[in-house]
Amino acid sequence: MTKSATAESFTFETEVQQLLHLMVHSLYTHKEVFLRELISNASDATDRLRFAALTDSSLAANGDELAITVEIDKDNKTLTVSDRGIGMSRDEVIDNIGTIARSGTKHFVSALSGEQAKDANLIGQFGVGFYSVFMVADRVTLDTRKAGEPDDAGVRWASAGTGEYSLEPITQAHSGTSVTLHLRDSESEFLENFRVRHIISKYSDHVSLPIRMPREAEERTDSEKTEATGDEAAWDVVNKGSALWSRPKNEISDEEYQDLYSSLSYDPEPPLATLHNRVEGKQEYVSLLFIPSKAPFDLWDRDRQHGVKLYVRRIFIMDDTKHLMPAYLRFVRGIIDSADLPLNVSREFLQHNKDIDRIRAASVKKILAEIKRMAQQDSEKFQTFWTEFGKAFKEGIVEDADNRQSISELLRFATTQEGPEQTVALDTYVKRMPMKQKAIYYITAESHAAAASSPHLEVFRKHDIEVLLLSDPIDEWLVSQLTEFADKPLKSVAKGALDLDELGSDSSSEKKHKDTAEEFGDLATKLKEILDGKVKDVRISRRLTDSPACLVADEHDLGGNLERILQAVGQDAPGAKPILEINPDHPLIRKLSADHAQLSDWALVLFDQAALSEGARLSEPAEFVRRMNTLLVAAGTGEPAAESS
Ligand code: ADP
């Protein structure tokens, strides 16, 4: 390698600088994971070269040359990890490890700053693993040359992990990357051969490429010593390198599964479930899938990178977030290794491939069956699953019509009869329904508290009818797709007319309601006039026992909560007008029926109050306050204040 020009210097983007600052100055446990990160990058780069070589034979290299090497230089206090992989062009170096902050950077900075020592194990999940070298090194150089480019297209990146890095052109006879860490004095443990070997077998045993280290002088036999001349020292392969999933289940220990899981998920905790299946027959493949015990930071990130990895005959093909697993199971980690697919599959190919569709459908069934098993046999695990992934899992009702039935059996809800945790299955709800109850009732609101305190629940509470309290945004879509369960319709308590039989109505109460409707008809008509443009109708409520009024949506309208959600994400909501229901048993309504003084203020206040109790935000809160005060003053002094406009 020869330098061909002087180095140019660049500054890191602000977010990268913050991240480097953390790497250099924070306290970390498990700093040794930097080596796992470098080896994992080297292994990815080699996989990518092999993949590229499938369509461009000029890139092919023989398998043996593709090993990863790890070398220690005690005199210069350096550790070097090298690969013969795809390498990077100058622009790629700038993009990947320099100027541009990657999507995980921000998450990392917010998750890992602070005083306490942090577990460096977590670094990998943020997709910023390379920078972990600065936990142990005070200077790092990276030499790389992209496969297929001329020898002199190489580039050397160097940085001390502060604000800047330098780039200079180099000549390199082969493609690939080598990263050299100039270790800090305090990190001399990483100059010990046995320590480094131990780290590799702990974290990188399953990497399918051989990872080689020079055999230490004292370990060589005399004949090897005489044979070894100059650079051609003897090498050892340090990792086992077998694809764990291709071995029979009964030969794999829990620890081995756990190690593989950690390397895929960067989660140091054991997974909730491990599913290892070999499928033979018309289609042959192995799947090894894990349900984590904790949601990854990017569960809600559209650009999330991790998913299920696709292998073909133990060769890594691609990390796929879509085709192998539906979005509602995006937290599943693992490997699918097919014996039938061609090696040169592309993403387009995956999109329209029947084999892939079948593998995916079978994997989904296995996962759902496992979740069901947890629900039946291990409620604690199931509840962990639900707490971590329930919100994402519910999307399955909308996304996966084929499995809607099994998914609906696994849903859990908060209800008026349980605490705020989502623990009640629909099946349990149905079993608890009184004989006369025909529908499964729910209410949707922005928060659990808003749902639980909604005036719409009053009559249901009075008659001891359980109501599902739905407060996740996805719930609105869920109930739009899940219209019945066990032959019982799902019905919103805030929409349409109520089924009065269920609520204990009989002929005498019917007569009473009719009389009340007549008695309050005049008030309802006046209120409707005043609220023209805001409400469709004003009617006498049978839902309320304590509150003076509430808003109800027509059977087929979207409902206030869904309209608010749509508006929050910038979508047009049709803005159907609600119906105002008034409670004839409430003293305020009785007063207004007898005395129409200041009725227009009262009407608007009743309307705004009803909207507030649904969790809506008022469009003119100051107006509401002013009107309230006018009415309070009038009530306090007994003299009507000037009616406001
Ligand atoms: P991640 O590997 O999770 O994407 P890293 O910070 O470890 O995050 O690496 C950033 C990017 O730099 C990689 O995605 C890859 O494009 C590039 N890179 C890192 N190491 C190598 C390597 N040895 N060979 C080729 N590209 C590499």
XYZ file of C-alpha atoms and ligand atoms in Angstrom:
672
model
C 0.000 0.000 0.000
C 1.373 3.348 -0.947
C 0.102 6.774 -0.231
C -0.533 8.602 -3.446
C -1.684 12.000 -2.256
C -2.127 14.007 0.876
C -5.056 13.513 3.167
C -8.156 15.665 3.044
C -9.974 16.455 6.226
C -13.737 16.397 6.902
C -15.973 17.127 9.858
C -18.546 14.675 11.174
C -22.178 15.675 11.152
C -23.391 16.996 14.512
C -25.305 13.873 15.431
C -22.319 11.677 14.652
C -20.185 13.949 16.806
C -22.576 13.527 19.719
C -22.459 9.797 19.272
C -18.666 9.763 19.170
C -18.553 11.917 22.247
C -20.623 9.292 24.062
C -18.451 6.461 22.792
C -15.306 8.192 23.992
C -16.529 9.559 27.304
C -19.234 7.244 28.648
C -18.636 4.277 30.834
C -19.553 1.013 29.214
C -19.799 -2.537 30.351
C -19.047 -5.215 27.727
C -16.788 -2.954 25.693
C -15.503 -6.050 23.944
C -18.571 -6.004 21.691
C -16.718 -3.616 19.368
C -15.065 -6.765 18.008
C -18.409 -8.407 17.339
C -19.466 -5.280 15.443
C -16.352 -5.259 13.280
C -16.641 -8.971 12.540
C -20.313 -8.636 11.756
C -19.587 -5.790 9.299
C -16.799 -7.869 7.738
C -19.105 -10.844 7.407
C -21.897 -8.727 5.853
C -19.426 -7.202 3.406
C -18.245 -10.676 2.364
C -21.803 -11.939 1.982
C -22.516 -8.975 -0.223
C -19.526 -9.718 -2.393
C -20.643 -13.324 -2.824
C -24.091 -12.129 -3.684
C -22.768 -9.643 -6.254
C -20.566 -12.365 -7.740
C -23.645 -14.409 -8.590
C -24.509 -11.948 -11.335
C -21.012 -10.640 -12.090
C -18.564 -13.492 -12.339
C -15.596 -11.130 -12.523
C -16.127 -10.520 -8.795
C -15.938 -14.192 -7.819
C -13.277 -15.149 -5.329
C -12.561 -18.600 -4.059
C -14.114 -19.410 -0.715
C -10.871 -19.796 1.107
C -9.726 -16.275 0.348
C -12.873 -14.884 1.895
C -11.884 -15.492 5.493
C -11.959 -12.700 8.068
C -8.650 -12.149 9.834
C -7.960 -10.661 13.227
C -4.396 -9.644 13.995
C -2.719 -8.216 17.049
C 0.433 -6.124 17.011
C 1.662 -5.816 20.563
C 4.535 -3.511 19.733
C 2.358 -0.940 18.025
C -0.618 -1.640 20.298
C -2.975 -2.277 17.414
C -5.739 -4.713 16.623
C -6.761 -5.172 12.971
C -9.857 -6.815 11.531
C -9.709 -7.476 7.773
C -12.092 -8.830 5.206
C -11.977 -9.501 1.480
C -15.534 -8.395 1.011
C -17.289 -5.865 -1.178
C -15.345 -2.860 0.158
C -16.433 0.755 -0.144
C -15.913 3.534 -2.647
C -14.845 6.942 -1.391
C -18.440 8.211 -1.476
C -19.683 5.165 0.376
C -17.109 5.701 3.096
C -18.313 9.271 3.475
C -21.956 8.182 3.588
C -21.595 5.120 5.767
C -19.047 6.142 8.314
C -18.696 9.811 8.344
C -20.811 12.638 7.307
C -24.329 11.405 7.265
C -26.034 10.426 10.477
C -27.906 7.162 10.149
C -31.436 6.693 11.386
C -30.360 4.902 14.571
C -27.936 7.626 15.634
C -30.523 9.801 17.283
C -32.127 6.876 19.084
C -28.739 5.790 20.312
C -27.848 9.220 21.617
C -31.102 9.521 23.526
C -31.021 5.962 24.857
C -27.399 5.803 25.904
C -26.487 9.185 27.288
C -26.434 9.835 31.018
C -24.195 9.253 33.981
C -24.512 5.544 34.579
C -22.466 2.827 32.934
C -24.266 1.518 29.858
C -24.321 -1.942 28.409
C -22.368 -1.735 25.161
C -24.294 -4.818 24.015
C -27.090 -2.493 23.028
C -25.033 -0.635 20.452
C -25.571 -3.026 17.568
C -29.328 -2.635 17.486
C -29.011 1.028 16.551
C -27.057 0.337 13.368
C -24.110 2.425 14.533
C -21.818 -0.454 15.494
C -18.742 0.775 13.702
C -18.371 3.741 16.022
C -18.057 1.429 19.015
C -14.357 1.156 18.152
C -13.905 4.496 19.867
C -14.776 2.957 23.221
C -11.342 1.337 23.165
C -9.240 3.104 20.538
C -7.915 6.642 20.383
C -7.166 6.405 16.685
C -8.719 4.239 14.011
C -7.785 3.759 10.376
C -9.914 2.006 7.800
C -8.434 0.959 4.456
C -10.864 -0.135 1.827
C -11.259 -0.762 -1.871
C -14.477 -1.558 -3.600
C -14.728 -4.830 -5.530
C -14.543 -4.363 -9.289
C -12.632 -1.069 -9.055
C -8.954 -0.653 -10.017
C -6.257 -1.144 -7.369
C -5.604 2.562 -7.004
C -9.257 3.333 -6.203
C -8.669 2.499 -2.551
C -9.240 4.958 0.242
C -7.937 5.335 3.783
C -10.225 6.815 6.412
C -8.654 7.858 9.705
C -10.032 9.484 12.806
C -9.320 10.038 16.469
C -13.027 9.984 17.232
C -13.289 13.698 17.825
C -14.886 16.125 15.424
C -12.985 15.166 12.302
C -11.791 12.437 10.011
C -9.426 12.360 7.071
C -9.557 10.600 3.733
C -6.711 9.829 1.392
C -6.418 7.689 -1.715
C -4.488 4.436 -1.421
C -3.605 1.515 -3.642
C -4.757 -1.886 -2.479
C -4.215 -5.100 -4.433
C -7.467 -6.781 -3.406
C -10.967 -5.612 -2.609
C -12.177 -5.464 0.968
C -11.698 -3.539 4.145
C -9.334 -3.604 7.073
C -9.911 -1.657 10.228
C -6.989 -0.942 12.560
C -7.581 0.177 16.130
C -4.814 1.981 17.985
C -5.824 0.862 21.444
C -5.798 3.173 24.405
C -3.288 2.252 27.120
C -6.129 1.247 29.419
C -7.409 -1.306 26.897
C -4.364 -3.529 26.619
C -6.492 -6.608 27.366
C -7.411 -6.556 23.682
C -3.778 -7.172 22.823
C -3.940 -10.559 24.568
C -4.357 -13.363 22.101
C -6.378 -15.646 24.403
C -8.707 -12.800 25.400
C -9.454 -11.907 21.791
C -10.030 -15.552 20.859
C -12.381 -15.896 23.750
C -14.384 -12.845 22.658
C -14.649 -14.182 19.121
C -15.930 -17.538 20.208
C -18.333 -15.924 22.619
C -19.908 -13.421 20.232
C -19.119 -14.569 16.724
C -19.007 -18.345 16.822
C -21.884 -18.740 14.396
C -20.443 -16.433 11.718
C -20.319 -18.751 8.764
C -17.003 -17.470 7.386
C -13.810 -18.698 8.996
C -12.350 -16.103 11.367
C -8.607 -16.546 11.458
C -5.928 -15.458 13.871
C -2.214 -16.089 13.559
C -1.180 -18.941 15.805
C 0.946 -17.621 18.621
C 4.645 -18.496 18.451
C 4.709 -20.664 21.561
C 1.725 -22.673 20.331
C 3.432 -23.717 17.121
C 5.173 -27.017 16.860
C 8.845 -26.956 16.005
C 8.239 -28.172 12.470
C 5.644 -25.442 11.876
C 8.141 -22.907 13.173
C 10.750 -23.988 10.659
C 8.151 -24.019 7.895
C 6.778 -20.629 8.757
C 8.795 -17.972 7.108
C 8.162 -14.263 7.122
C 4.474 -13.451 6.783
C 3.375 -16.978 6.210
C 2.804 -17.788 9.836
C 0.322 -20.571 10.683
C -3.286 -19.547 11.199
C -6.023 -20.921 13.361
C -9.708 -20.750 12.640
C -11.164 -19.397 15.867
C -14.929 -19.801 15.338
C -16.993 -22.944 14.860
C -18.733 -21.311 11.916
C -21.486 -23.830 11.520
C -24.944 -22.607 10.708
C -26.614 -23.465 13.981
C -30.045 -23.852 12.426
C -28.891 -26.599 10.102
C -28.018 -28.851 13.028
C -30.580 -31.194 14.610
C -32.574 -29.570 17.410
C -31.559 -32.067 20.061
C -27.892 -31.237 19.545
C -28.354 -27.546 20.199
C -28.122 -26.208 23.735
C -30.267 -23.379 25.093
C -27.120 -21.341 25.371
C -26.327 -21.764 21.689
C -29.826 -20.690 20.701
C -29.548 -17.739 23.028
C -26.163 -16.713 21.595
C -27.509 -16.774 18.074
C -30.580 -14.836 19.173
C -28.415 -12.173 20.847
C -26.310 -11.819 17.754
C -29.420 -11.281 15.623
C -31.263 -8.979 17.982
C -28.552 -7.434 20.158
C -30.824 -8.303 23.040
C -28.871 -9.726 25.977
C -32.039 -11.216 27.531
C -33.373 -14.622 26.484
C -36.182 -14.565 23.906
C -39.768 -15.294 24.951
C -39.959 -18.145 22.481
C -37.681 -20.063 20.139
C -39.217 -21.877 17.174
C -36.953 -24.159 15.207
C -38.516 -26.126 12.371
C -37.252 -28.216 9.548
C -39.714 -28.627 6.714
C -39.220 -31.394 4.213
C -41.170 -32.673 1.260
C -42.254 -30.617 -1.699
C -40.542 -27.598 -0.306
C -37.498 -27.778 1.886
C -36.426 -25.168 4.347
C -35.396 -24.566 7.910
C -36.795 -21.766 9.976
C -35.405 -20.600 13.280
C -37.555 -17.818 14.643
C -37.460 -15.937 17.917
C -40.109 -13.886 19.664
C -38.125 -11.341 21.706
C -39.047 -10.466 25.264
C -38.650 -6.750 24.676
C -39.771 -4.458 21.889
C -36.867 -3.162 19.783
C -36.373 0.598 19.683
C -37.384 0.711 16.025
C -40.711 -1.115 16.341
C -42.469 2.034 15.136
C -39.768 3.201 12.768
C -40.696 2.980 9.100
C -37.024 2.658 8.156
C -36.395 -0.200 10.538
C -33.645 -2.448 9.307
C -33.938 -5.702 11.134
C -36.190 -8.563 10.297
C -35.887 -12.166 9.306
C -32.772 -13.097 7.400
C -33.090 -15.155 4.276
C -30.470 -17.800 3.551
C -30.282 -20.177 0.642
C -28.395 -23.342 1.468
C -26.636 -21.620 4.369
C -25.540 -18.646 2.276
C -26.871 -15.332 3.504
C -29.020 -13.685 0.851
C -30.707 -10.711 2.463
C -32.093 -9.128 5.540
C -35.735 -8.800 4.822
C -38.263 -6.770 6.695
C -41.317 -7.425 4.555
C -41.556 -10.515 2.437
C -40.803 -13.136 5.015
C -42.878 -11.721 7.831
C -45.992 -9.536 7.760
C -45.661 -6.085 9.318
C -47.678 -6.930 12.423
C -45.066 -9.580 13.296
C -42.142 -7.279 12.540
C -40.646 -7.873 15.982
C -39.881 -11.512 15.133
C -36.178 -12.173 14.569
C -34.603 -15.164 12.966
C -33.509 -17.056 9.942
C -35.189 -18.835 7.084
C -32.878 -21.054 5.084
C -34.360 -22.435 1.889
C -33.004 -25.402 -0.019
C -35.036 -24.672 -3.164
C -34.667 -21.002 -4.013
C -32.045 -19.920 -6.532
C -29.061 -18.124 -5.050
C -29.517 -15.010 -7.117
C -32.907 -13.995 -5.756
C -33.709 -10.315 -5.820
C -36.263 -8.366 -3.815
C -38.534 -8.227 -6.865
C -38.320 -11.978 -7.069
C -39.381 -12.319 -3.449
C -42.412 -10.189 -4.087
C -44.061 -12.559 -6.507
C -42.752 -15.904 -5.454
C -45.109 -18.712 -4.498
C -42.439 -20.557 -2.498
C -41.767 -17.465 -0.421
C -45.503 -16.952 0.090
C -45.854 -20.503 1.362
C -42.865 -20.225 3.670
C -44.228 -16.988 5.039
C -47.733 -18.362 5.545
C -46.395 -21.424 7.351
C -44.095 -19.326 9.540
C -46.941 -17.013 10.505
C -49.083 -20.021 11.488
C -46.261 -21.371 13.644
C -45.814 -18.051 15.403
C -49.541 -17.630 16.026
C -49.720 -21.173 17.374
C -46.836 -20.436 19.725
C -48.475 -17.236 20.967
C -51.667 -19.189 21.536
C -49.737 -21.802 23.476
C -48.289 -19.050 25.655
C -51.749 -17.596 26.208
C -53.062 -20.960 27.354
C -50.125 -22.278 29.305
C -47.941 -19.418 30.386
C -49.995 -16.358 31.144
C -47.055 -14.400 32.524
C -45.089 -14.796 29.302
C -48.163 -14.047 27.284
C -48.781 -10.843 29.205
C -45.160 -9.780 28.558
C -45.753 -10.474 24.893
C -48.915 -8.429 24.918
C -47.411 -5.480 26.783
C -44.424 -5.304 24.448
C -46.015 -6.138 21.115
C -49.796 -5.969 21.526
C -50.140 -2.624 19.753
C -48.261 -3.890 16.712
C -49.911 -7.306 16.833
C -53.394 -5.769 16.649
C -52.529 -4.533 13.153
C -52.847 -8.176 12.154
C -56.634 -7.899 12.306
C -56.440 -5.396 9.471
C -53.426 -6.808 7.649
C -53.968 -10.537 7.760
C -57.528 -11.459 6.852
C -56.607 -15.154 6.519
C -55.650 -15.394 10.155
C -58.162 -12.900 11.527
C -59.936 -15.528 13.589
C -56.804 -16.796 15.373
C -55.538 -13.264 15.866
C -58.851 -12.127 17.343
C -58.648 -14.920 19.917
C -55.296 -13.560 21.055
C -56.358 -9.946 21.497
C -56.517 -8.519 25.006
C -58.408 -5.436 26.118
C -58.892 -3.176 29.072
C -62.543 -3.138 30.148
C -64.819 -1.365 32.583
C -64.532 -4.366 34.893
C -60.743 -4.646 35.041
C -57.819 -2.310 35.615
C -56.160 -0.250 32.901
C -53.992 -3.190 31.740
C -55.111 -4.967 28.625
C -55.921 -8.399 29.976
C -59.413 -9.425 28.889
C -59.821 -11.772 25.918
C -62.940 -11.458 23.765
C -63.748 -15.011 24.653
C -63.715 -14.134 28.357
C -65.866 -11.097 27.695
C -68.438 -13.160 25.802
C -68.563 -15.767 28.549
C -69.298 -13.034 31.093
C -72.100 -11.434 29.039
C -75.511 -11.537 30.735
C -78.104 -13.619 28.847
C -79.968 -10.619 27.478
C -76.852 -8.877 26.150
C -76.478 -9.341 22.404
C -73.495 -7.232 21.395
C -69.896 -6.796 22.492
C -69.705 -3.151 23.535
C -66.682 -0.932 23.213
C -65.717 2.697 23.458
C -62.760 4.317 21.698
C -60.962 7.351 23.079
C -57.606 9.034 22.976
C -56.502 7.710 26.353
C -57.552 5.035 28.785
C -58.619 7.689 31.277
C -60.807 9.446 28.695
C -62.413 6.134 27.726
C -62.977 5.045 31.317
C -64.613 8.316 32.357
C -66.759 8.809 29.282
C -70.412 9.733 29.926
C -71.370 7.141 27.316
C -70.619 4.431 29.838
C -73.094 5.638 32.445
C -76.045 3.517 31.444
C -73.808 0.472 30.925
C -72.357 0.859 34.390
C -75.845 1.173 35.806
C -76.857 -2.130 34.221
C -73.533 -3.808 34.947
C -72.685 -4.361 31.314
C -68.970 -4.681 30.606
C -67.514 -2.378 27.954
C -64.145 -2.705 26.216
C -62.062 0.440 26.702
C -60.053 1.042 23.541
C -57.432 3.760 23.558
C -54.681 2.726 21.094
C -54.887 4.573 17.773
C -54.922 1.249 15.910
C -58.093 0.238 17.777
C -60.264 2.339 15.477
C -59.069 0.295 12.504
C -59.334 -2.868 14.495
C -63.032 -2.403 15.196
C -63.653 -1.373 11.607
C -62.432 -4.810 10.477
C -63.376 -6.969 13.414
C -67.105 -6.511 13.252
C -68.039 -9.630 15.178
C -66.631 -12.279 17.465
C -68.308 -15.582 18.346
C -71.361 -14.449 16.359
C -71.728 -11.348 18.512
C -71.471 -7.974 16.768
C -69.012 -5.418 18.121
C -70.842 -2.211 18.820
C -69.697 1.247 19.842
C -71.437 2.687 22.880
C -71.039 6.124 21.320
C -72.741 5.399 18.024
C -76.321 4.962 16.912
C -79.263 3.891 19.002
C -78.934 1.606 21.992
C -80.579 -1.780 22.238
C -83.013 -1.081 25.023
C -83.965 -4.641 25.877
C -80.426 -5.281 26.912
C -80.525 -2.281 29.150
C -83.536 -3.437 31.091
C -86.231 -1.519 29.265
C -89.863 -2.587 29.596
C -93.255 -1.145 28.664
C -93.484 1.159 31.684
C -90.051 2.621 31.060
C -90.956 3.024 27.377
C -93.997 5.050 28.348
C -91.917 7.134 30.709
C -89.400 7.846 27.963
C -92.154 8.878 25.573
C -93.587 11.301 28.134
C -90.132 12.705 28.844
C -89.468 13.182 25.148
C -92.668 15.193 24.905
C -91.881 17.194 28.009
C -88.379 18.099 26.798
C -89.256 18.350 23.104
C -89.411 22.104 23.177
C -85.988 22.421 24.790
C -84.499 19.957 22.280
C -85.900 21.945 19.347
C -84.537 25.216 20.690
C -81.116 23.729 21.345
C -81.043 22.308 17.846
C -81.770 25.738 16.419
C -79.005 27.342 18.429
C -76.505 24.609 17.575
C -77.386 24.612 13.908
C -74.249 23.764 11.922
C -72.658 21.963 14.859
C -75.058 19.070 15.451
C -77.293 16.904 13.310
C -79.942 16.574 15.956
C -80.654 17.004 19.645
C -82.453 14.180 21.381
C -83.384 12.876 24.781
C -80.727 10.497 26.017
C -81.143 7.013 27.423
C -77.400 6.628 27.943
C -76.781 9.185 30.653
C -77.328 8.940 34.361
C -74.915 11.561 35.745
C -73.803 13.900 32.975
C -76.083 16.553 31.465
C -75.184 15.815 27.836
C -73.052 13.776 25.468
C -72.264 13.554 21.766
C -73.231 10.486 19.781
C -72.226 9.562 16.241
C -74.701 8.179 13.753
C -74.383 4.424 13.217
C -72.291 4.729 10.055
C -70.327 7.875 10.795
C -66.676 7.671 11.762
C -67.050 8.951 15.274
C -65.186 11.739 17.048
C -62.114 9.742 18.049
C -61.358 8.460 14.555
C -61.892 11.903 13.066
C -59.401 13.342 15.544
C -56.858 10.625 14.713
C -57.227 11.276 10.992
C -56.838 15.011 11.465
C -53.749 14.458 13.631
C -52.036 12.589 10.797
C -53.029 15.283 8.328
C -55.822 13.394 6.565
C -59.169 14.760 5.561
C -61.915 13.618 7.858
C -65.436 13.983 6.491
C -66.477 15.919 9.607
C -69.926 14.363 10.040
C -71.921 16.257 12.637
C -72.685 14.445 15.876
C -75.990 14.168 17.698
C -76.286 15.933 21.059
C -78.090 13.860 23.638
C -79.415 15.544 26.768
C -80.138 13.894 30.083
C -83.693 14.729 31.287
C -82.835 13.591 34.827
C -80.073 16.122 35.207
C -80.965 19.230 37.267
C -79.369 21.558 34.739
C -81.415 20.173 31.854
C -84.567 20.380 33.977
C -83.788 23.993 34.808
C -83.218 24.847 31.155
C -86.441 23.168 30.180
C -88.330 25.367 32.606
C -86.360 28.560 32.057
C -84.848 29.531 28.711
C -82.822 32.475 30.033
C -79.378 32.670 28.429
C -80.158 29.522 26.498
C -77.711 30.216 23.682
C -74.785 30.387 26.130
C -76.022 27.238 27.823
C -76.411 25.397 24.550
C -72.845 26.140 23.468
C -71.457 25.293 26.898
C -73.309 21.960 26.931
C -71.983 21.172 23.476
C -68.389 22.071 24.370
C -68.560 20.145 27.646
C -69.767 17.068 25.848
C -66.905 17.394 23.358
C -64.381 17.894 26.164
C -65.509 14.797 28.005
C -64.847 12.810 24.818
C -61.263 14.033 24.837
C -61.716 16.562 22.022
C -59.830 19.824 21.906
C -62.055 22.871 21.617
C -61.521 25.042 18.583
C -62.212 28.188 20.626
C -61.309 27.403 24.234
C -61.295 31.081 25.276
C -64.899 31.443 24.121
C -65.866 28.477 26.231
C -64.208 29.955 29.299
C -65.835 33.335 28.731
C -69.295 31.784 28.398
C -68.785 29.640 31.470
C -67.817 32.694 33.470
C -70.810 34.663 32.250
C -73.071 31.845 33.400
C -71.247 31.434 36.711
C -71.538 35.132 37.463
C -75.242 34.993 36.693
C -75.669 31.956 38.949
C -73.610 33.570 41.734
C -75.354 36.926 41.762
C -78.748 35.640 40.793
C -78.849 38.367 38.148
C -78.524 37.487 34.524
C -75.351 38.968 33.095
C -75.495 40.382 29.606
C -76.093 37.524 27.210
C -72.961 36.975 25.170
C -73.046 36.867 21.436
P -24.511 -1.381 10.504
O -23.474 -2.416 10.243
O -25.465 -1.776 11.562
O -25.166 -0.865 9.260
P -22.191 0.165 11.222
O -21.998 1.483 11.909
O -21.503 -0.970 11.871
O -23.737 -0.089 11.118
O -21.695 0.279 9.738
C -22.159 1.312 8.910
C -22.032 0.953 7.440
O -20.662 1.011 7.016
C -22.463 -0.457 7.088
O -23.855 -0.539 6.898
C -21.702 -0.702 5.797
O -22.379 -0.125 4.692
C -20.432 0.066 6.018
N -19.354 -0.829 6.472
C -18.907 -0.990 7.733
N -17.908 -1.905 7.775
C -17.736 -2.350 6.511
C -16.875 -3.322 5.893
N -16.000 -4.033 6.595
N -16.974 -3.486 4.547
C -17.877 -2.771 3.819
N -18.713 -1.866 4.336
C -18.651 -1.646 5.666
